[in-house]
Amino acid sequence: MRYIVKILVSSIIIALVSEVSKKSGYIGGLIASLPLTSMLALFWLYNDTKNPSKVAELSTGILLFVLPSLIFFVCYAVVS
């Protein structure tokens, strides 16, 4: 049941961004850029494992991959 809740919450957020972006790309981008996905992942991981070191490891991984992600979006915006 918990797995189904995770899927539903995550898919609702993705669908929300997609629908809002049809009307305004900026507002869709604002919603997508919120650290909501990261916070959900950290919450789900801690809720499942109760292991703060795993949460810290995930948090560090997220931090390390923010820069390459930003580079991707800059390149994508320039090419489009």
XYZ file of C-alpha atoms in Angstrom:
80
model
C 0.000 0.000 0.000
C 2.833 2.393 0.865
C 4.365 1.827 -2.557
C 1.096 2.760 -4.255
C 0.921 5.999 -2.235
C 4.478 6.858 -3.329
C 3.577 6.297 -6.968
C 0.366 8.300 -6.722
C 1.939 11.309 -4.993
C 4.890 11.376 -7.388
C 2.746 11.004 -10.493
C 0.334 13.715 -9.327
C 3.229 16.156 -8.995
C 4.547 15.293 -12.459
C 1.068 15.584 -13.983
C 0.543 18.917 -12.207
C 3.759 20.324 -13.657
C 2.808 19.083 -17.106
C -0.687 20.586 -16.991
C 0.406 23.928 -15.514
C 3.192 24.168 -18.107
C 0.619 24.045 -20.894
C -0.705 27.391 -19.678
C 2.512 28.949 -18.389
C 5.977 27.522 -18.826
C 7.316 29.805 -16.112
C 4.857 28.652 -13.458
C 5.394 25.034 -14.490
C 9.118 25.604 -14.216
C 8.672 27.158 -10.799
C 6.776 24.121 -9.534
C 9.276 21.708 -11.113
C 12.260 23.577 -9.702
C 11.015 23.394 -6.145
C 12.950 20.849 -4.123
C 9.675 18.983 -3.724
C 10.899 15.828 -5.422
C 14.060 15.744 -3.339
C 12.133 16.344 -0.128
C 9.681 13.574 -1.028
C 12.533 11.175 -1.784
C 14.243 12.038 1.509
C 10.951 11.610 3.362
C 10.150 8.272 1.710
C 13.675 6.970 2.352
C 13.643 7.932 6.022
C 10.108 6.632 6.465
C 11.109 3.278 4.959
C 14.525 2.828 6.589
C 14.613 5.098 9.679
C 18.317 5.434 8.817
C 19.597 9.029 8.990
C 22.918 8.093 7.381
C 21.106 6.824 4.265
C 19.138 10.080 4.124
C 22.368 12.084 4.477
C 23.974 10.017 1.715
C 21.026 10.684 -0.601
C 21.121 14.373 0.281
C 24.804 14.535 -0.600
C 24.138 12.755 -3.887
C 21.394 15.220 -4.741
C 23.723 18.122 -3.969
C 26.504 16.698 -6.141
C 24.219 16.264 -9.145
C 22.567 19.673 -9.039
C 25.376 21.334 -11.007
C 25.331 18.862 -13.934
C 21.561 19.173 -13.970
C 21.774 22.962 -14.184
C 24.267 22.701 -17.034
C 21.849 20.418 -18.887
C 18.994 22.906 -18.575
C 21.155 25.827 -19.695
C 22.311 23.893 -22.759
C 18.778 22.732 -23.514
C 17.408 26.269 -23.273
C 20.109 27.606 -25.609
C 19.625 24.863 -28.211
C 15.827 25.110 -28.214
